[in-house]
Amino acid sequence: MTELVATTPGLFPLPDWAKSEFSELKGRQKADLISGDESDQVVSAYGRARAEVVDDQFEAGLDRIVEGQLRWDDMIAHPLTVHDNVETGGISRYYDNNNFYRNPRVVGELTRSGDVAADLSAALELFDDAAPLQAVLPGPHSLADLATDDHYGDDREFLSAVADFLAGEVESFPAHETLFLLEPSLVANPPGDDLAAAVPEAIDAVAGATDADVVVHTYFGALEEKTYAHLMDADVAAFGLDLVAADREQTVYNAVEYGVTGDVALGVADGQNTLVESAETLRERAEWFTEQVPATDFETVYLSTNTETFYLPINKHRAKLSALATAAGLDREVTA
């Protein structure tokens, strides 16, 4: 029988009170964004905000608890933008939407920083063993794609360095049940032929740093056929697939044609739209996928938003968390 797990890819919206407080504490300019050396007042405010988003997840009934990544001012580029050997360049558009991030320009060796691990440890102290912790990181292809390399000088070497950097971060993590590696660039800017085969090797380097179940979560649409075929070489527990984007028929085609992982994460709730789908709709979307790949007996199906939810007002974000948890708890079985 398939286990349904309600979860998210993290990167939550700030609570409304925190937006006002950080505006006063940090300011609103580029130079005021997180750099890794925040004041005690800022650290304290993030701690209170983190506690609130953790409580939100427990109240909703999610099966995996994420830290929320509220400090990630630069979205999934954050682990590089706070690194000592990275300079932040100009402002770049964050994929095809109206959000922007500071382009991280790598100017030296990417060594372990421990920034994400510290946030995860702080979150875990809030709930200890009351629920499984889910860690979140950018995948190596997306992080390399969002950055500028002024040190390594070769795309393949840079991808490998980013993967080794992420693996070092994972080795510093506290105990976690799952690790979501966010890979929207596999859809938005897929690797060329010279780099495609290196992507699963880079993912394996990160996944090999943990005993947790690793989910490579892709979104902003369907993977190109060639990219999907290469991704199947990665040794991970699950792929995350976007079932909200308009080209989801391509996602089903890829899975039927090239197979799929033993577990799967399905982006069934729209992380960018304020319309809150019913739990029944979310289950129907999951069944729409699993019923078309009948040869696969999924042990675990993660039900998630397709994207991060920092785009949403806090009340809509919370409503979507509740809908995901309710969807995972409905009596109907997913045919797998």
Coordinates of C-alpha atoms in Angstrom, one line a residue, residues 39 51 64 85 92 162 165 178-179 183 199 208 213 228 240 246 258 268 293 295 302 309 323:
S39 CA 22.6 41.5 14.5
A51 CA 8.8 29.1 15.6
R64 CA 7.4 16.5 7.3
N85 CA 34.3 33.4 -1.1
S92 CA 18.8 39.1 -11.5
V162 CA 29.0 23.3 -6.2
F165 CA 30.0 22.4 -1.4
T178 CA 14.2 13.6 4.0
L179 CA 16.3 16.0 1.9
E183 CA 16.0 21.8 -9.2
V199 CA 24.2 16.4 -13.5
G208 CA 25.7 10.5 -0.8
D213 CA 15.6 9.8 1.6
Y228 CA 14.6 13.4 -17.8
G240 CA 9.6 15.7 -7.6
A246 CA 0.2 23.2 -18.3
Y258 CA 11.8 6.2 -19.2
V268 CA -0.2 19.0 -6.8
V293 CA 2.1 4.7 -14.7
A295 CA 3.8 -0.6 -13.8
Y302 CA 4.9 12.9 -1.3
T309 CA 5.2 29.2 -1.4
A323 CA -5.3 21.2 2.2

